[in-house]
Coordinates of C-alpha atoms and ligand atoms in Angstrom, one line a residue:
M1 CA 12.1 -5.4 -29.4
E2 CA 11.9 -5.7 -25.8
P3 CA 8.4 -7.1 -24.3
V4 CA 7.8 -3.4 -23.2
E5 CA 8.7 -1.6 -26.4
K6 CA 6.6 -3.9 -28.5
T7 CA 3.7 -3.5 -26.1
E8 CA 4.2 0.4 -26.3
A9 CA 3.9 0.2 -30.2
F10 CA 0.9 -2.2 -30.0
V11 CA -0.9 0.1 -27.5
K12 CA -0.5 3.0 -29.2
Q13 CA -2.0 1.6 -32.3
K14 CA -5.0 0.1 -30.6
L15 CA -5.6 3.7 -28.8
S16 CA -4.9 6.5 -31.1
G17 CA -7.6 8.7 -31.8
E18 CA -9.8 7.7 -28.8
A19 CA -11.9 10.7 -27.5
T20 CA -13.4 10.0 -24.0
G21 CA -10.3 10.5 -22.3
H22 CA -8.9 7.1 -22.7
D23 CA -6.8 8.2 -25.4
W24 CA -3.0 7.3 -26.4
F25 CA -1.7 9.9 -24.9
H26 CA -3.6 9.4 -21.5
T27 CA -1.6 6.1 -21.4
L28 CA 1.5 7.6 -22.4
R29 CA 1.3 10.1 -19.4
V30 CA 0.2 7.3 -17.1
H31 CA 3.5 5.2 -18.2
D32 CA 5.9 8.3 -17.5
M33 CA 4.4 9.4 -14.3
A34 CA 4.4 5.7 -13.1
V35 CA 8.1 5.8 -14.2
R36 CA 9.1 8.5 -12.5
I37 CA 7.0 7.1 -9.2
A38 CA 8.8 4.1 -9.5
E39 CA 11.9 5.1 -9.2
S40 CA 11.8 7.3 -6.6
E41 CA 9.7 4.2 -4.7
G42 CA 11.8 1.5 -6.0
A43 CA 9.4 -0.4 -7.8
D44 CA 10.0 -3.3 -10.3
L45 CA 10.0 -1.3 -13.6
Q46 CA 9.4 -4.0 -16.2
I47 CA 6.0 -4.5 -14.0
V48 CA 5.0 -0.9 -13.7
R49 CA 5.4 -0.2 -17.6
L50 CA 3.5 -3.4 -18.7
A51 CA 0.8 -2.6 -16.4
A52 CA 0.7 1.4 -17.3
L53 CA 0.5 0.8 -20.9
L54 CA -1.8 -1.9 -20.6
H55 CA -4.4 -0.7 -17.8
D56 CA -7.1 1.5 -20.4
L57 CA -6.8 -1.1 -23.3
D58 CA -10.1 -2.5 -22.4
D59 CA -12.2 -0.6 -20.0
W60 CA -15.1 -1.6 -18.0
K61 CA -17.0 1.2 -19.5
F62 CA -16.4 0.3 -23.5
S63 CA -16.2 -2.9 -23.2
D64 CA -17.1 -6.0 -21.8
A65 CA -14.0 -8.0 -22.6
G66 CA -12.3 -7.4 -19.2
T67 CA -8.6 -8.2 -19.2
A68 CA -9.1 -11.0 -22.3
P69 CA -7.2 -9.0 -24.6
A70 CA -4.5 -7.7 -22.5
K71 CA -4.0 -11.5 -21.1
K72 CA -3.7 -12.7 -24.8
W73 CA -1.4 -9.9 -25.3
L74 CA 1.1 -10.8 -22.8
E75 CA 0.8 -14.5 -23.1
D76 CA 2.0 -13.8 -27.1
L77 CA 5.0 -12.3 -25.6
E78 CA 6.0 -15.1 -23.8
L79 CA 7.0 -13.5 -20.6
D80 CA 7.2 -15.3 -17.3
E81 CA 4.0 -16.6 -15.7
E82 CA 4.5 -14.5 -12.8
V83 CA 4.9 -11.2 -14.7
V84 CA 1.6 -12.0 -16.6
D85 CA -0.3 -12.6 -13.7
H86 CA 1.2 -9.8 -11.7
V87 CA 0.5 -7.1 -14.7
L88 CA -3.1 -8.8 -14.8
D89 CA -3.9 -8.2 -11.1
I90 CA -2.7 -4.6 -11.3
I91 CA -4.7 -3.7 -14.4
S92 CA -8.0 -5.6 -13.3
S93 CA -7.8 -4.1 -9.6
L94 CA -7.0 -0.8 -10.6
S95 CA -9.7 1.8 -11.1
F96 CA -11.5 3.8 -9.0
K97 CA -15.1 2.2 -8.3
G98 CA -17.1 4.8 -6.3
A99 CA -16.5 6.9 -3.3
G100 CA -17.6 4.3 -0.8
V101 CA -15.7 1.3 -2.4
E102 CA -12.2 0.4 -1.5
T103 CA -9.8 -0.7 -4.2
P104 CA -6.7 -1.9 -2.4
M105 CA -3.6 -2.5 -4.2
K106 CA -1.5 -5.5 -3.0
T107 CA 2.0 -4.8 -4.1
L108 CA 4.3 -1.7 -4.8
E109 CA 4.0 -1.6 -7.9
G110 CA 0.1 -1.7 -8.0
K111 CA 0.2 1.1 -6.0
V112 CA 2.5 3.3 -8.5
V113 CA 0.3 2.6 -11.4
Q114 CA -2.8 3.3 -9.6
D115 CA -1.2 7.0 -8.2
A116 CA -0.1 7.5 -11.9
D117 CA -3.6 6.7 -13.3
R118 CA -5.3 9.0 -10.8
L119 CA -2.9 11.8 -10.9
D120 CA -4.2 12.0 -14.7
A121 CA -7.7 12.4 -13.3
M122 CA -6.4 15.4 -11.8
G123 CA -5.1 19.2 -12.0
A124 CA -5.6 20.6 -15.4
I125 CA -5.5 17.6 -17.6
G126 CA -7.9 16.1 -14.9
I127 CA -10.3 18.9 -15.4
A128 CA -9.8 18.5 -19.3
R129 CA -10.5 15.0 -19.5
T130 CA -13.7 14.9 -17.4
F131 CA -15.3 17.5 -19.3
A132 CA -14.5 15.5 -22.7
Y133 CA -15.8 12.6 -20.9
G134 CA -19.0 14.4 -20.2
G135 CA -19.4 15.7 -23.5
A136 CA -18.5 12.1 -25.2
T137 CA -21.5 10.7 -22.8
G138 CA -24.0 13.7 -23.2
Q139 CA -24.1 14.4 -19.7
P140 CA -24.8 17.9 -18.8
I141 CA -22.0 20.3 -17.6
H142 CA -24.0 21.3 -14.2
D143 CA -27.3 21.2 -12.9
P144 CA -27.8 22.6 -9.6
G145 CA -30.8 20.6 -8.6
L146 CA -28.9 17.5 -9.1
G147 CA -26.3 16.8 -6.3
P148 CA -23.5 14.6 -6.1
T149 CA -23.7 11.0 -5.0
M150 CA -21.3 9.0 -2.6
H151 CA -21.8 5.6 -4.3
E152 CA -21.5 2.7 -2.0
S153 CA -21.2 0.2 -4.8
F154 CA -19.5 0.0 -8.3
E155 CA -22.8 -0.9 -9.5
A156 CA -24.3 2.4 -8.5
Y157 CA -20.9 4.4 -9.3
K158 CA -21.4 3.0 -12.9
D159 CA -25.0 3.5 -13.6
G160 CA -25.8 6.5 -11.8
R161 CA -26.9 9.9 -13.4
T162 CA -24.8 12.6 -12.8
T163 CA -23.1 15.8 -14.0
T164 CA -19.6 16.8 -14.8
I165 CA -19.6 18.9 -11.9
N166 CA -20.6 16.5 -9.7
H167 CA -18.3 13.8 -11.1
F168 CA -15.5 16.2 -9.0
H169 CA -17.3 15.5 -5.6
E170 CA -18.0 12.1 -6.4
K171 CA -14.7 11.0 -7.5
L172 CA -11.9 14.2 -8.4
L173 CA -12.0 15.8 -5.1
L174 CA -11.2 12.3 -3.3
L175 CA -8.1 10.9 -4.8
A176 CA -5.5 13.5 -3.4
Q177 CA -6.7 12.0 0.2
R178 CA -6.2 8.3 -1.1
M179 CA -2.8 8.0 -2.9
N180 CA -0.7 5.3 -1.8
T181 CA 2.8 6.5 -2.1
P182 CA 4.9 9.6 -0.7
A183 CA 5.8 10.5 -4.4
A184 CA 2.4 11.0 -5.9
Q185 CA 1.1 12.5 -2.6
K186 CA 3.3 15.2 -3.3
I187 CA 2.2 16.0 -6.8
A188 CA -1.4 15.4 -6.1
F189 CA -1.7 18.4 -3.5
G190 CA -0.9 21.0 -6.6
R191 CA -3.3 19.1 -8.6
H192 CA -5.8 19.1 -5.8
R193 CA -5.7 22.8 -4.9
F194 CA -5.8 23.7 -8.8
M195 CA -9.3 21.8 -9.3
E196 CA -10.4 23.7 -5.9
E197 CA -9.7 27.0 -7.6
F198 CA -11.5 25.7 -10.7
L199 CA -14.7 24.8 -8.8
Q200 CA -14.9 27.9 -6.6
R201 CA -14.5 30.3 -9.9
F202 CA -16.7 28.2 -11.8
S203 CA -19.7 28.3 -8.9
H204 CA -18.7 32.3 -9.1
E205 CA -19.2 33.0 -12.9
W206 CA -22.4 30.6 -12.9
D207 CA -23.9 33.0 -10.1
S208 CA -22.6 35.8 -12.1
K209 CA -20.2 37.1 -9.5
L210 CA -17.1 37.3 -11.4
Ligands
ADP1 P1 -9.2 6.6 -15.4 O1 -8.3 6.4 -16.6 O2 -8.5 7.6 -14.5 O3 -9.1 5.1 -14.5 P2 -12.1 6.6 -16.1 O4 -12.0 5.1 -16.6 O5 -13.1 6.5 -14.4 O6 -10.5 6.8 -15.6 O7 -12.6 7.8 -16.8 C1 -11.9 8.4 -17.6 C2 -11.9 9.7 -17.5 O8 -13.2 10.3 -17.5 C3 -11.4 10.4 -16.1 O9 -11.2 11.4 -16.5 C4 -12.9 10.7 -15.1 O10 -12.5 11.1 -14.1 C5 -13.7 10.7 -16.0 N1 -15.0 10.6 -15.8 C6 -15.5 9.1 -15.6 N2 -16.7 9.0 -15.2 C7 -17.1 10.4 -15.3 C8 -18.4 11.0 -15.1 N3 -19.7 10.6 -14.6 N4 -18.3 12.6 -15.4 C9 -17.3 13.2 -15.8 N5 -16.1 12.5 -16.2 C10 -16.0 11.0 -15.6
NI2 NI1 -6.4 5.4 -17.1

């Protein structure tokens, strides 16, 4: 088997059944979207596919291991050192870290994978994932007395007490304007509009207006 196919089988077995929005199907959607964007932007497909497949193997919210398991996996595949370094650099700098924290990607491949991951936090799927995450962490759906916070540091974002509706303002609605590539920007537009419509209806129903 080729390195990418081997990696696909490995990650599938590791992430199957995860219930916080980081399940195998999230990774698969990010992979497929990243390939689609990479093809229209002319990015290196091997780098993009490996980074997309490994990007949530060790999420900071659930593990202290950082990128060590992804590093070990890539080293065992006996890929060129540059490929390993490039993929690890992408997965360690990809995540959203708060409204006021910049997370610039150095290479086209990094920009593509970051866009694909962010698109999966938007639209209908994004709405489903964010409520699944909120439920898994025991966070309220909404509390009119607890407004959103524009976090200025990763620590504040990570440790802040919030609600799932606030998360739309703290992250999801900020993503469309932060897309790196024109191909992703186009897709982000429709997904953003759908989330705005959802929030409007949510607010009307909350106030018994609809
Ligand atoms: P990603 O895989 O997009 O990098 P994260 O690791 O940040 O996502 O989180 C997984 C999912 O949970 C995403 O859809 C994200 O928007 C959502 N999420 C993260 N933090 C919160 C939160 N505090 N409340 C609700 N949803 C959240
Ligand atoms: Ni992800």
